[in-house]
XYZ file of C-alpha atoms in Angstrom:
787
model
C 0.035 0.032 -0.025
C 1.158 3.625 -0.583
C 2.016 5.956 2.281
C 0.120 9.238 2.273
C 3.505 10.995 2.769
C 5.125 12.338 -0.324
C 8.773 12.872 -0.530
C 10.700 15.158 -2.853
C 14.054 13.636 -3.649
C 16.769 13.790 -6.297
C 16.497 11.184 -9.090
C 19.333 8.876 -10.178
C 18.520 6.880 -13.312
C 20.317 3.529 -13.719
C 20.952 2.320 -17.344
C 22.409 -0.941 -16.148
C 21.410 -3.106 -13.289
C 18.460 -2.960 -10.929
C 18.532 -2.156 -7.171
C 15.894 -3.570 -4.870
C 15.194 -2.666 -1.244
C 17.642 -4.247 1.205
C 20.437 -4.391 -1.339
C 23.800 -2.869 -0.538
C 26.186 -2.141 -3.340
C 28.930 0.197 -4.552
C 27.882 2.667 -7.227
C 30.509 4.242 -9.475
C 29.707 7.902 -10.195
C 30.816 8.006 -13.839
C 28.406 10.778 -15.084
C 27.760 14.312 -14.096
C 24.083 13.318 -13.567
C 25.093 10.731 -11.051
C 27.406 13.030 -9.171
C 24.761 15.794 -9.226
C 22.137 13.384 -7.762
C 24.528 12.284 -4.904
C 25.463 15.890 -4.183
C 21.776 16.924 -3.965
C 21.102 13.876 -1.729
C 23.171 15.518 1.127
C 20.589 18.308 1.328
C 17.748 15.625 1.443
C 19.097 13.796 4.472
C 21.413 11.571 2.395
C 18.578 10.040 0.463
C 17.683 9.868 -3.255
C 15.554 7.791 -5.672
C 17.054 5.194 -7.943
C 15.003 4.290 -11.066
C 16.221 1.639 -13.494
C 15.857 2.066 -17.272
C 15.310 -1.200 -19.083
C 14.343 -1.878 -22.748
C 13.957 1.839 -23.441
C 11.658 2.790 -20.604
C 11.979 3.927 -16.949
C 10.288 1.765 -14.297
C 7.145 3.211 -12.680
C 8.507 2.218 -9.269
C 11.919 3.223 -7.888
C 13.833 2.597 -4.714
C 14.566 5.139 -2.062
C 18.191 4.584 -1.253
C 20.614 6.237 1.298
C 24.326 6.995 0.965
C 26.337 4.771 3.414
C 29.703 6.049 2.407
C 31.285 8.138 -0.362
C 34.871 8.138 -1.548
C 37.247 7.485 -4.427
C 38.161 4.327 -6.129
C 41.878 3.408 -6.622
C 41.716 4.816 -10.173
C 40.495 8.182 -8.787
C 36.880 7.684 -9.947
C 34.300 8.837 -7.338
C 32.019 6.071 -5.865
C 29.404 5.672 -3.187
C 28.249 2.766 -1.087
C 24.399 2.869 -1.136
C 21.611 0.840 0.481
C 18.139 0.324 -0.850
C 15.606 1.300 1.812
C 12.101 0.982 0.415
C 10.029 1.161 -2.717
C 8.574 4.453 -3.937
C 5.997 5.112 -6.636
C 7.330 7.964 -8.741
C 5.335 11.123 -9.337
C 5.990 14.318 -11.309
C 9.209 16.244 -11.437
C 9.513 19.403 -9.370
C 11.990 22.338 -9.286
C 15.006 21.808 -6.966
C 18.401 23.053 -6.095
C 21.535 22.293 -8.066
C 21.804 20.395 -11.340
C 19.974 17.316 -10.141
C 16.500 16.288 -11.294
C 14.055 16.315 -8.324
C 10.815 14.198 -8.331
C 7.981 13.574 -6.013
C 7.791 9.960 -4.765
C 5.336 8.100 -2.537
C 6.989 5.415 -0.319
C 5.294 2.017 -0.349
C 4.520 0.570 3.053
C 4.025 -3.181 3.004
C 1.350 -4.521 5.268
C 1.396 -7.483 7.581
C 2.073 -10.610 5.515
C -0.541 -13.324 5.523
C -0.136 -17.068 5.950
C 0.182 -17.588 2.240
C 3.072 -15.135 1.897
C 4.826 -16.837 4.925
C 4.502 -20.250 3.204
C 5.852 -18.925 -0.129
C 8.733 -17.158 1.633
C 9.791 -20.393 3.401
C 9.586 -22.356 0.086
C 11.476 -19.729 -1.826
C 14.219 -19.578 0.790
C 14.594 -23.435 0.585
C 14.845 -23.315 -3.235
C 17.486 -20.557 -2.963
C 19.489 -22.590 -0.454
C 19.502 -25.616 -2.811
C 20.687 -23.389 -5.697
C 23.444 -21.815 -3.651
C 24.629 -25.158 -2.214
C 24.724 -26.732 -5.696
C 26.953 -23.899 -6.690
C 29.264 -24.246 -3.711
C 28.009 -21.103 -1.882
C 26.873 -22.737 1.310
C 27.855 -19.618 3.380
C 25.373 -17.431 1.591
C 22.754 -20.089 2.058
C 23.274 -19.888 5.897
C 22.866 -16.071 5.817
C 19.436 -16.435 4.164
C 18.150 -18.027 7.384
C 18.600 -14.610 9.124
C 15.882 -13.046 6.909
C 12.377 -13.412 8.179
C 10.264 -10.771 6.439
C 8.646 -12.252 3.267
C 9.053 -9.028 1.331
C 12.836 -8.896 2.116
C 13.170 -12.551 1.134
C 11.560 -11.908 -2.164
C 13.817 -8.904 -2.888
C 16.933 -11.157 -2.505
C 16.172 -11.969 -6.194
C 17.969 -8.724 -6.964
C 21.345 -10.543 -6.341
C 20.471 -13.446 -8.645
C 22.669 -13.820 -11.714
C 20.049 -16.059 -13.345
C 17.482 -13.276 -13.681
C 17.562 -10.573 -16.380
C 17.204 -6.835 -15.727
C 13.673 -7.012 -17.176
C 12.714 -9.779 -14.691
C 14.202 -7.792 -11.785
C 12.095 -4.694 -12.929
C 9.038 -6.988 -12.711
C 9.980 -7.788 -9.123
C 10.495 -4.127 -8.335
C 7.075 -3.197 -9.726
C 5.387 -5.996 -7.872
C 3.926 -4.108 -4.837
C 1.965 -7.101 -3.483
C 4.254 -9.346 -1.461
C 2.351 -12.558 -2.272
C 2.431 -11.820 -6.031
C 6.076 -10.970 -5.808
C 6.924 -14.242 -4.001
C 4.961 -16.337 -6.564
C 6.854 -14.623 -9.363
C 10.392 -15.184 -7.997
C 9.513 -18.698 -6.750
C 8.522 -19.814 -10.304
C 11.807 -18.493 -11.683
C 13.782 -20.109 -8.956
C 12.279 -23.485 -9.526
C 13.205 -23.271 -13.251
C 16.777 -22.436 -12.249
C 16.948 -25.371 -9.815
C 15.548 -27.762 -12.427
C 18.144 -26.693 -14.837
C 20.992 -27.027 -12.316
C 19.625 -30.504 -11.294
C 19.658 -31.704 -14.872
C 23.166 -30.500 -15.426
C 24.356 -32.100 -12.295
C 22.751 -35.364 -13.233
C 24.323 -35.337 -16.717
C 27.732 -34.475 -15.226
C 27.359 -37.233 -12.668
C 26.339 -39.784 -15.366
C 29.341 -38.785 -17.499
C 31.746 -39.003 -14.619
C 30.302 -42.321 -13.530
C 30.626 -43.736 -17.037
C 34.197 -42.579 -17.318
C 35.013 -44.035 -13.958
C 33.412 -47.351 -14.858
C 35.240 -47.464 -18.203
C 38.572 -46.707 -16.524
C 37.848 -49.254 -13.808
C 36.978 -51.947 -16.360
C 40.090 -51.098 -18.407
C 42.299 -51.418 -15.308
C 40.616 -54.670 -14.263
C 40.908 -56.180 -17.757
C 44.623 -55.239 -17.932
C 45.174 -56.722 -14.470
C 43.270 -59.901 -15.544
C 45.365 -60.218 -18.639
C 48.538 -59.748 -16.604
C 47.398 -62.481 -14.076
C 46.542 -64.902 -16.904
C 49.832 -64.267 -18.577
C 51.699 -64.966 -15.370
C 49.696 -68.196 -14.807
C 50.353 -69.211 -18.457
C 46.852 -70.418 -18.933
C 43.387 -69.211 -19.942
C 40.158 -69.513 -17.940
C 38.393 -72.467 -19.471
C 35.125 -71.423 -17.858
C 35.079 -68.182 -19.739
C 36.245 -67.217 -23.175
C 34.514 -70.046 -25.065
C 33.081 -67.452 -27.403
C 36.334 -65.458 -27.494
C 37.610 -64.793 -30.987
C 41.089 -66.223 -30.199
C 39.477 -69.541 -29.065
C 37.397 -69.685 -32.285
C 40.418 -69.043 -34.396
C 42.447 -71.682 -32.503
C 39.748 -74.285 -33.355
C 39.810 -73.455 -37.083
C 41.892 -75.420 -39.585
C 43.685 -72.397 -40.966
C 46.317 -72.534 -43.638
C 49.891 -71.705 -42.468
C 49.941 -68.279 -44.094
C 46.505 -67.391 -42.624
C 47.640 -68.633 -39.181
C 50.638 -66.399 -39.271
C 48.567 -63.347 -40.212
C 46.101 -64.206 -37.423
C 48.784 -64.579 -34.826
C 50.276 -61.218 -35.852
C 46.920 -59.456 -35.541
C 46.184 -61.113 -32.136
C 49.479 -59.864 -30.780
C 48.714 -56.408 -32.075
C 45.249 -56.593 -30.436
C 46.787 -57.274 -27.028
C 49.042 -54.246 -27.300
C 46.314 -51.896 -28.464
C 44.130 -50.044 -25.952
C 40.482 -50.658 -26.132
C 39.985 -46.927 -26.319
C 41.853 -46.804 -29.664
C 39.771 -47.065 -32.907
C 42.241 -49.567 -34.262
C 41.279 -52.046 -31.492
C 37.815 -52.304 -33.113
C 39.148 -52.563 -36.614
C 41.485 -55.522 -35.595
C 38.807 -57.276 -33.652
C 36.356 -56.988 -36.611
C 38.982 -58.463 -38.942
C 39.581 -61.323 -36.606
C 35.827 -61.991 -36.301
C 35.566 -62.007 -40.112
C 38.413 -64.534 -40.423
C 36.903 -66.646 -37.671
C 33.473 -66.657 -39.425
C 34.904 -68.188 -42.656
C 34.507 -71.953 -43.069
C 38.181 -72.839 -43.135
C 38.708 -76.465 -43.950
C 34.944 -77.195 -43.965
C 33.592 -78.842 -47.125
C 30.341 -80.619 -47.851
C 30.553 -84.119 -49.226
C 29.390 -84.409 -52.798
C 26.551 -86.756 -53.726
C 28.487 -89.081 -55.965
C 25.439 -91.132 -57.123
C 24.971 -89.907 -60.733
C 21.560 -91.566 -61.050
C 20.228 -89.938 -57.945
C 21.562 -86.517 -58.995
C 19.946 -86.948 -62.433
C 16.634 -87.726 -60.842
C 16.827 -84.533 -58.710
C 17.588 -82.385 -61.689
C 14.744 -83.905 -63.684
C 12.418 -83.463 -60.754
C 13.207 -79.640 -60.485
C 13.352 -78.752 -64.204
C 11.953 -80.211 -67.436
C 14.178 -80.045 -70.511
C 17.576 -78.305 -70.333
C 19.484 -81.384 -71.422
C 22.742 -79.574 -72.080
C 23.042 -78.159 -68.614
C 22.036 -81.412 -67.000
C 24.536 -83.315 -68.946
C 27.365 -81.028 -68.092
C 26.567 -81.179 -64.355
C 26.357 -84.962 -64.464
C 29.704 -85.023 -66.240
C 31.222 -82.942 -63.432
C 29.777 -85.283 -60.866
C 30.843 -88.376 -62.775
C 34.486 -87.203 -62.910
C 34.402 -86.519 -59.184
C 33.001 -90.020 -58.530
C 35.531 -91.690 -60.791
C 38.532 -89.916 -59.244
C 37.268 -90.724 -55.730
C 36.753 -94.333 -56.679
C 40.235 -94.640 -58.066
C 41.903 -92.681 -55.193
C 43.448 -90.113 -57.552
C 45.060 -87.042 -55.875
C 43.888 -83.557 -56.897
C 45.776 -81.888 -59.670
C 48.045 -79.275 -58.169
C 46.549 -75.762 -58.416
C 43.284 -77.107 -59.709
C 40.369 -77.865 -57.368
C 37.119 -79.693 -57.991
C 35.219 -76.669 -59.051
C 33.858 -75.644 -62.398
C 32.900 -72.372 -64.051
C 29.836 -72.482 -66.221
C 27.865 -69.714 -67.868
C 24.174 -70.199 -68.511
C 23.163 -67.912 -71.408
C 19.613 -67.464 -72.501
C 16.553 -65.219 -72.554
C 14.592 -64.313 -69.473
C 12.367 -66.826 -67.808
C 14.048 -70.113 -68.963
C 15.054 -71.054 -65.451
C 18.701 -70.004 -65.275
C 18.602 -68.653 -61.690
C 16.388 -71.442 -60.326
C 18.647 -74.015 -61.952
C 21.510 -72.933 -59.635
C 19.626 -74.117 -56.542
C 18.697 -77.308 -58.255
C 22.333 -78.042 -59.134
C 23.257 -77.403 -55.516
C 20.629 -79.762 -54.303
C 21.644 -82.475 -56.815
C 25.305 -82.223 -55.699
C 24.532 -81.939 -51.963
C 26.204 -78.586 -51.646
C 25.276 -75.273 -50.081
C 23.870 -72.630 -52.506
C 24.554 -68.888 -52.444
C 23.292 -66.335 -54.948
C 25.320 -63.253 -55.756
C 23.396 -60.606 -57.739
C 25.788 -58.661 -59.968
C 23.210 -56.584 -61.912
C 24.097 -52.912 -61.783
C 27.281 -53.477 -59.656
C 29.769 -50.814 -60.654
C 32.287 -50.840 -57.772
C 35.280 -53.228 -57.897
C 35.275 -53.314 -54.076
C 31.928 -55.194 -54.261
C 33.943 -58.091 -55.596
C 37.382 -57.690 -53.912
C 36.304 -55.939 -50.759
C 37.415 -52.610 -49.310
C 40.796 -51.823 -47.849
C 40.945 -51.973 -44.067
C 42.052 -48.397 -43.875
C 38.579 -47.189 -44.783
C 35.969 -46.559 -42.118
C 33.198 -49.296 -42.353
C 35.338 -51.560 -44.509
C 33.984 -55.057 -45.226
C 35.007 -58.052 -47.361
C 33.725 -58.513 -50.879
C 30.679 -60.423 -51.939
C 32.515 -63.641 -52.596
C 33.965 -63.722 -49.073
C 30.519 -63.009 -47.663
C 29.050 -65.753 -49.827
C 31.454 -68.300 -48.335
C 30.560 -67.077 -44.875
C 26.910 -67.473 -45.609
C 27.303 -70.909 -47.167
C 29.320 -72.290 -44.330
C 31.545 -74.452 -46.616
C 34.471 -73.864 -48.859
C 32.845 -75.721 -51.833
C 29.361 -74.198 -52.350
C 27.498 -73.590 -55.576
C 27.812 -69.845 -56.168
C 25.448 -68.334 -58.647
C 26.780 -65.097 -60.272
C 23.489 -63.726 -61.447
C 23.188 -61.299 -64.379
C 26.902 -61.148 -65.123
C 26.173 -59.395 -68.410
C 24.826 -56.406 -66.573
C 28.027 -55.440 -64.684
C 28.831 -51.783 -65.056
C 32.083 -49.775 -64.696
C 32.969 -46.238 -63.701
C 35.648 -44.244 -61.837
C 35.505 -46.764 -58.937
C 36.820 -49.555 -61.136
C 35.592 -52.458 -63.336
C 33.964 -55.345 -61.474
C 34.246 -57.485 -64.610
C 38.111 -57.209 -64.484
C 37.961 -58.234 -60.746
C 36.138 -61.296 -61.705
C 38.880 -62.467 -64.066
C 40.915 -63.882 -61.121
C 37.830 -65.363 -59.518
C 36.740 -67.252 -62.610
C 40.183 -68.467 -63.713
C 40.817 -72.097 -62.469
C 44.571 -71.452 -62.663
C 44.381 -68.529 -60.279
C 41.373 -68.720 -58.030
C 43.079 -71.049 -55.547
C 44.995 -67.994 -54.300
C 42.181 -65.321 -54.500
C 43.115 -62.374 -52.317
C 40.432 -60.154 -50.975
C 41.391 -56.553 -50.303
C 39.882 -56.659 -46.749
C 41.294 -60.052 -45.688
C 44.738 -59.688 -47.341
C 45.219 -63.446 -47.101
C 44.983 -66.150 -49.810
C 41.530 -67.779 -50.143
C 40.993 -71.027 -52.033
C 38.100 -70.788 -54.331
C 39.073 -73.735 -56.588
C 36.517 -76.101 -55.100
C 33.608 -73.680 -55.639
C 31.226 -74.452 -58.466
C 30.518 -71.137 -60.136
C 27.368 -70.697 -62.208
C 27.136 -67.408 -64.109
C 23.931 -66.331 -65.754
C 23.453 -63.860 -68.710
C 20.801 -62.987 -71.245
C 23.315 -62.111 -73.944
C 27.067 -62.649 -74.334
C 27.747 -59.616 -76.404
C 27.903 -57.353 -73.318
C 30.219 -59.713 -71.420
C 33.923 -58.695 -71.839
C 35.852 -61.106 -73.974
C 38.492 -62.116 -71.424
C 35.808 -62.841 -68.874
C 33.760 -64.858 -71.331
C 36.868 -66.839 -72.315
C 37.166 -68.119 -68.754
C 33.689 -69.608 -68.642
C 32.203 -72.673 -70.313
C 29.104 -71.231 -72.078
C 25.987 -73.418 -72.075
C 23.097 -71.828 -74.053
C 19.492 -72.202 -72.933
C 17.544 -71.040 -76.015
C 14.040 -71.661 -74.764
C 11.294 -74.187 -74.643
C 9.076 -75.819 -77.173
C 5.363 -75.712 -76.751
C 5.368 -79.409 -75.588
C 7.990 -78.540 -72.986
C 6.060 -75.522 -71.745
C 2.903 -77.700 -71.357
C 4.951 -80.187 -69.288
C 6.456 -77.358 -67.175
C 3.061 -75.784 -66.601
C 1.560 -79.179 -65.705
C 4.381 -80.343 -63.341
C 5.513 -77.055 -61.753
C 3.618 -73.843 -62.462
C -0.033 -74.671 -62.192
C 0.245 -76.361 -58.749
C 2.271 -73.442 -57.407
C -0.127 -70.768 -58.640
C -3.220 -72.743 -57.462
C -1.626 -73.038 -53.942
C -0.922 -69.249 -53.969
C -4.519 -68.594 -54.799
C -5.752 -70.718 -51.936
C -6.953 -73.693 -54.026
C -6.465 -77.252 -52.846
C -5.740 -80.303 -55.044
C -8.591 -81.203 -57.304
C -10.354 -77.836 -57.320
C -8.813 -76.710 -60.606
C -8.263 -78.970 -63.631
C -6.720 -77.431 -66.732
C -6.376 -79.677 -69.722
C -3.319 -79.953 -71.915
C -5.196 -78.380 -74.798
C -6.134 -75.458 -72.570
C -2.474 -75.044 -71.509
C -1.422 -75.111 -75.172
C -4.021 -72.460 -75.947
C -2.743 -70.206 -73.196
C 0.814 -70.732 -74.433
C -0.067 -69.903 -78.092
C -2.660 -67.174 -77.707
C -1.690 -65.356 -74.478
C 2.099 -65.693 -74.326
C 4.820 -65.566 -76.946
C 8.155 -65.856 -75.119
C 11.148 -68.160 -74.984
C 10.732 -68.806 -71.231
C 7.738 -69.432 -69.020
C 7.578 -66.299 -66.830
C 4.626 -64.772 -68.694
C 2.987 -68.233 -68.756
C 3.143 -68.505 -64.951
C 1.616 -65.010 -64.597
C -1.357 -66.110 -66.925
C -1.802 -69.243 -64.847
C -1.792 -67.092 -61.749
C -4.538 -64.976 -63.247
C -6.600 -68.055 -64.119
C -6.189 -69.468 -60.575
C -7.143 -66.153 -58.919
C -10.265 -65.875 -61.068
C -11.329 -69.352 -60.270
C -10.672 -68.587 -56.516
C -12.783 -65.506 -56.747
C -15.804 -67.266 -58.192
C -15.445 -70.107 -55.661
C -15.351 -67.604 -52.827
C -18.384 -65.753 -54.081
C -20.303 -68.980 -54.545
C -21.055 -68.446 -58.295
C -19.359 -71.821 -59.136
C -18.609 -75.084 -57.362
C -15.417 -77.134 -57.335
C -13.971 -78.895 -59.164
C -13.528 -76.374 -62.079
C -12.450 -77.812 -65.380
C -10.905 -75.473 -68.009
C -10.630 -76.731 -71.528
C -9.308 -75.032 -74.672
C -12.808 -73.477 -75.408
C -13.061 -71.885 -71.931
C -9.646 -70.145 -72.001
C -11.033 -67.005 -73.647
C -13.882 -66.780 -71.097
C -11.396 -66.799 -68.191
C -8.429 -64.824 -69.579
C -10.097 -62.687 -72.309
C -9.411 -62.386 -75.971
C -6.124 -63.697 -77.399
C -3.180 -61.329 -77.298
C -1.188 -62.891 -80.054
C -2.087 -63.965 -83.585
C -0.379 -65.829 -86.462
C -0.082 -62.775 -88.663
C 2.451 -64.057 -91.137
C -0.310 -64.968 -93.639
C -1.933 -61.568 -93.531
C 1.360 -59.602 -93.764
C 2.720 -61.580 -96.760
C -0.559 -61.696 -98.684
C 0.732 -58.851 -100.823
C 4.055 -58.681 -102.792
C 6.904 -56.821 -101.185
C 6.661 -58.310 -97.669
C 8.869 -61.133 -96.374
C 9.166 -62.834 -92.957
C 12.582 -62.795 -91.285
C 13.920 -64.305 -88.097
C 16.009 -62.543 -85.480
C 17.512 -62.970 -81.981
C 16.902 -60.428 -79.188
C 17.703 -60.267 -75.494
C 14.294 -61.955 -74.937
C 15.086 -64.889 -77.309
C 14.215 -65.488 -80.918
C 11.606 -63.375 -82.692
C 9.896 -62.886 -86.030
C 10.254 -59.673 -87.949
C 8.734 -58.500 -91.248
C 10.507 -56.521 -93.957
C 8.375 -54.398 -96.196
C 9.408 -52.865 -99.561
C 7.719 -50.407 -101.775
C 8.510 -48.115 -104.823
C 7.631 -44.395 -104.878
C 8.096 -41.916 -107.661
C 11.078 -39.777 -107.376
C 14.802 -39.771 -107.931
C 16.473 -43.113 -107.487
C 17.767 -43.944 -103.984
C 17.038 -45.965 -100.870
C 15.216 -44.983 -97.721
C 15.413 -47.122 -94.676
C 13.102 -46.879 -91.612
C 12.467 -48.899 -88.521
C 15.404 -47.762 -86.230
C 17.921 -49.930 -88.078
C 21.587 -50.154 -86.993
C 24.555 -49.519 -89.330
C 25.069 -53.214 -90.129
C 21.449 -53.719 -91.055
C 21.480 -50.560 -93.275
C 24.463 -51.924 -95.139
C 22.643 -55.189 -95.626
C 19.759 -53.282 -97.228
C 22.155 -51.511 -99.577
C 23.785 -54.872 -100.565
C 20.376 -56.335 -101.153
C 19.369 -53.463 -103.490
C 22.684 -53.594 -105.296
C 22.385 -57.323 -105.877
C 18.883 -57.027 -107.252
C 19.926 -54.227 -109.621
C 22.940 -56.172 -110.904
C 21.072 -59.380 -111.299
C 17.703 -58.091 -112.490
C 17.684 -60.261 -115.601
C 18.427 -63.474 -113.797
C 15.837 -62.733 -111.189
C 13.129 -61.886 -113.798
C 12.972 -58.346 -112.641
C 12.227 -55.487 -115.023
C 15.371 -53.245 -114.594
C 13.427 -50.272 -115.881
C 11.206 -50.459 -112.819
C 14.120 -49.380 -110.667
C 14.967 -46.543 -112.939
C 13.400 -43.213 -111.846
C 11.847 -44.864 -108.743
C 12.766 -44.563 -105.104
C 12.971 -47.678 -103.056
C 11.665 -47.626 -99.442
C 12.494 -50.499 -97.049
C 10.738 -50.584 -93.647
C 11.030 -52.973 -90.743
C 8.033 -52.547 -88.467
C 8.125 -52.239 -84.673
C 10.006 -48.981 -85.236
C 10.375 -48.264 -81.496
C 12.643 -51.296 -81.158
C 16.286 -50.977 -82.276
C 17.430 -53.639 -84.718
C 20.861 -54.509 -86.156
C 22.757 -57.407 -87.576
C 23.447 -58.902 -91.045
C 21.120 -61.885 -90.853
C 18.166 -59.998 -92.468
C 19.962 -59.781 -95.877
C 18.152 -62.659 -97.561
C 14.834 -61.311 -96.174
C 15.450 -57.954 -97.773
C 16.387 -59.473 -101.051
C 13.172 -61.663 -101.035
C 11.029 -58.581 -100.233
C 12.591 -56.546 -103.064
C 12.257 -59.355 -105.667
C 8.652 -60.099 -104.478
C 7.838 -56.397 -104.973
C 9.402 -56.180 -108.407
C 8.077 -59.436 -109.799
C 4.617 -59.388 -108.220
C 5.045 -62.753 -106.603
C 4.231 -62.715 -102.952
C 6.227 -64.677 -100.361
C 4.767 -67.886 -99.037
C 3.080 -67.114 -95.693
C 4.480 -70.291 -94.022
C 8.161 -69.356 -94.769
C 10.580 -67.575 -92.420
C 14.083 -66.932 -93.388
C 17.484 -65.786 -92.108
C 20.974 -65.382 -93.584
C 23.557 -62.867 -94.615
C 23.816 -62.085 -98.355
C 26.878 -60.907 -100.296
C 26.984 -58.863 -103.504
C 27.521 -62.027 -105.522
C 24.398 -63.591 -103.983
C 26.080 -66.044 -101.647
C 24.189 -66.818 -98.382
C 26.531 -66.771 -95.479
C 26.037 -68.502 -92.070
C 24.543 -66.770 -89.129
C 24.139 -67.386 -85.321
C 21.267 -68.190 -83.066
C 19.790 -70.837 -85.280
C 18.072 -72.745 -82.464
C 16.451 -69.494 -81.036
C 15.269 -68.444 -84.495
C 13.778 -71.872 -85.296
C 11.951 -71.897 -82.015
C 10.647 -68.401 -82.654
C 9.395 -69.521 -86.129
C 7.707 -72.534 -84.527
C 5.995 -70.369 -81.931
C 4.821 -68.053 -84.674
C 3.218 -70.911 -86.633
C 5.714 -71.074 -89.520
C 6.282 -74.463 -91.033
C 9.159 -73.691 -93.409
C 12.473 -72.107 -92.531
C 15.205 -71.057 -94.965
C 18.672 -71.264 -93.441
C 22.236 -70.863 -94.903
C 23.513 -74.129 -96.101
C 26.555 -73.950 -93.716
C 24.188 -73.795 -90.710
C 22.875 -77.265 -91.523
C 24.785 -78.938 -88.677
C 23.297 -76.477 -86.235
C 19.841 -78.071 -86.695
C 21.016 -80.984 -84.435
C 20.611 -78.470 -81.538
C 16.909 -77.984 -82.391
C 14.512 -80.276 -80.410
C 13.530 -83.310 -82.415
C 9.840 -82.526 -81.991
C 10.355 -79.230 -83.701
C 12.481 -80.637 -86.469
C 9.844 -83.193 -87.306
C 7.072 -80.584 -87.558
C 9.007 -78.181 -89.810
C 10.782 -78.200 -93.162
C 14.224 -76.628 -93.461
C 15.523 -75.258 -96.753
C 19.280 -74.988 -96.793
C 20.319 -72.270 -99.261
C 23.845 -71.535 -100.545
C 22.724 -68.813 -102.998
C 20.046 -66.236 -103.169
C 18.324 -68.222 -106.003
C 17.830 -71.097 -103.548
C 16.167 -68.656 -101.123
C 13.801 -67.325 -103.748
C 12.950 -70.770 -105.000
C 11.822 -71.770 -101.453
C 10.190 -68.464 -100.529
C 8.331 -67.085 -103.531
C 4.996 -68.349 -104.990
C 5.394 -68.325 -108.676
C 2.589 -67.726 -111.169
C -0.373 -69.993 -110.574
C 0.434 -70.164 -106.828
C 2.674 -73.193 -107.238
C 4.984 -73.976 -104.358
C 8.692 -74.348 -105.126
C 9.970 -77.804 -105.688
C 11.601 -79.280 -102.597
C 14.078 -82.116 -102.805
C 13.526 -84.758 -100.095
C 16.111 -84.727 -97.337
C 16.623 -86.432 -94.039
C 14.978 -85.018 -90.893
C 12.731 -82.557 -92.726
C 15.680 -80.717 -94.276
C 15.427 -79.590 -97.979
C 18.648 -79.056 -99.760
């Protein structure tokens, strides 16, 4: 409450700091204003009013202070010891003597504190004592106990270094004692909570450091005791890395490297980062299956049965695996020692289009041999360190994929599938394909050295199976180290068997169907293969069977049909919709100037059409269909041959004079290249110029020369299978490719006629329908081959 007495006192503004009642402090008189106020105070009984200025404004409440002593500081600057007496509400300025500013002020008289104020005062004093004691100022905490008035206790906040000047002004302007105590108590609690948290963190850190140091000393003492005793504690350390390494059958060179690293580990402090690196390296070496090999299944008949159980067809791959197994069995039976530097492993490359079972074959081979199986995906790998590992100097270094594969397999002679080896990349980090040269060389891989391990690793007993879609993107030196086995695709009969024995049951189970609920006839499977898929493999076929199984499951669940559900050839369209593929060769070749060719892509064999037409204009040749350079040259050769042999071919030479030739290969969005379309281009041009259309059942392939010779090409099996899938019954091949027909499945050979052509005239005789629609004369030949 305010006293009715009004005092007129000189004013001393403070630009820094806040003075509260009861505070005693030394005030340096640095300004003329301060010295004038102190001089004027002598005429006012030694009293004056102190008002703080904070954040650009003067407080509305000041403190009446009195001068305790005045003198000079050691530097000669005047100073005064003052003591805050009481609060005073400032009034208006009045005239006064001297240079000082005089103001009217009304002292504030605090009433008798209530019980609430007494309680807050006690609590605030306790909080302040805790704060002071945590800061090591126990003496000041004892002096607080001498204060009893709640208002004086609240004003002790003026000494607090944790409060800002603005907060202290709030305390100064709080005239009600209870409100003032609540204000400072809230701030004091926040300060105490912050100090308590800091103390707990500091205590935890110190405790952790002490525990670490104590454990370090105890471990060093334990090591010293065990060294003095010359023995290890058998009750502990069973899982210790040194014990695990001692139990391994390590080669001599590896044992020497391990002993060296163990000795280095003992000398290295656990606080050093190198301790962790060494320990991780030792753990990696201990995890490898040194000296552990799985025993091969040497029963050739049993292994053959396993391979046939897992995969239909693929005779070349199965034969090569059985050869490998038979050699192992024969050497074991005769007790022959291994050839020095050559283990029992093999390096095979399975090359073929997607979906023919290359990857799944790896697991089947491992099961047939009784070995562990590990798959290493190489698609998109660009870093050499993925193969050879990282140097130990790098943070987070780890061994390469081959070392990790051995660790995962648990034996030194697993079957390792190097998947998608044709999709390896290379950049500034190195060439992974070059790193594989040592791995896949039988003369070198018994001393393979990983950058992380830096010890020789014997990979000669590993059976490596590499898979690729095409060999053109595999580097030559790497391809030279592998035995290539081509998987060119399946015939329709083989696909039906695969669907019946493997795919249909798996997809029915995934759809929730049990045995006997879905019955698909062989004719229905053949219809799905012919009308809804056209691929070398069976991946799309499995998706279509999955669709069929899900549709059947949906109707069974809804109650619209009852099991068992039989699907015949006539019901396929009702379940899977309209056919997606058609036999279009007849429609496309119904007009002159269109011929059917055969090609090989990354997805297997395929059928392509070559269209030719004449347009008015200057002579020349236009090529469309996104053709490569080699294919463009084949078109130019074909046109030059037709021009130079027009009379022999029955072509009117004047038709080419003053006309522009346009050759187009449809599916323009697909890049095409290669020389094997030469005979197809010649046939299209001759058909256009003579008016005789190409027989719709004929597909052809072969490179042509300017003299009309037909040169051999590659991919005969894939092209023949593609022709068979497309419904063609006659295939024209270069004569020198005749022996390659032995690779074609017998069922396909028996259902097709092959015309072996050495010259373009042989091709035209087999391909063109002469006047009257008569087919060319075909000489009888063995196995459906026409010479």
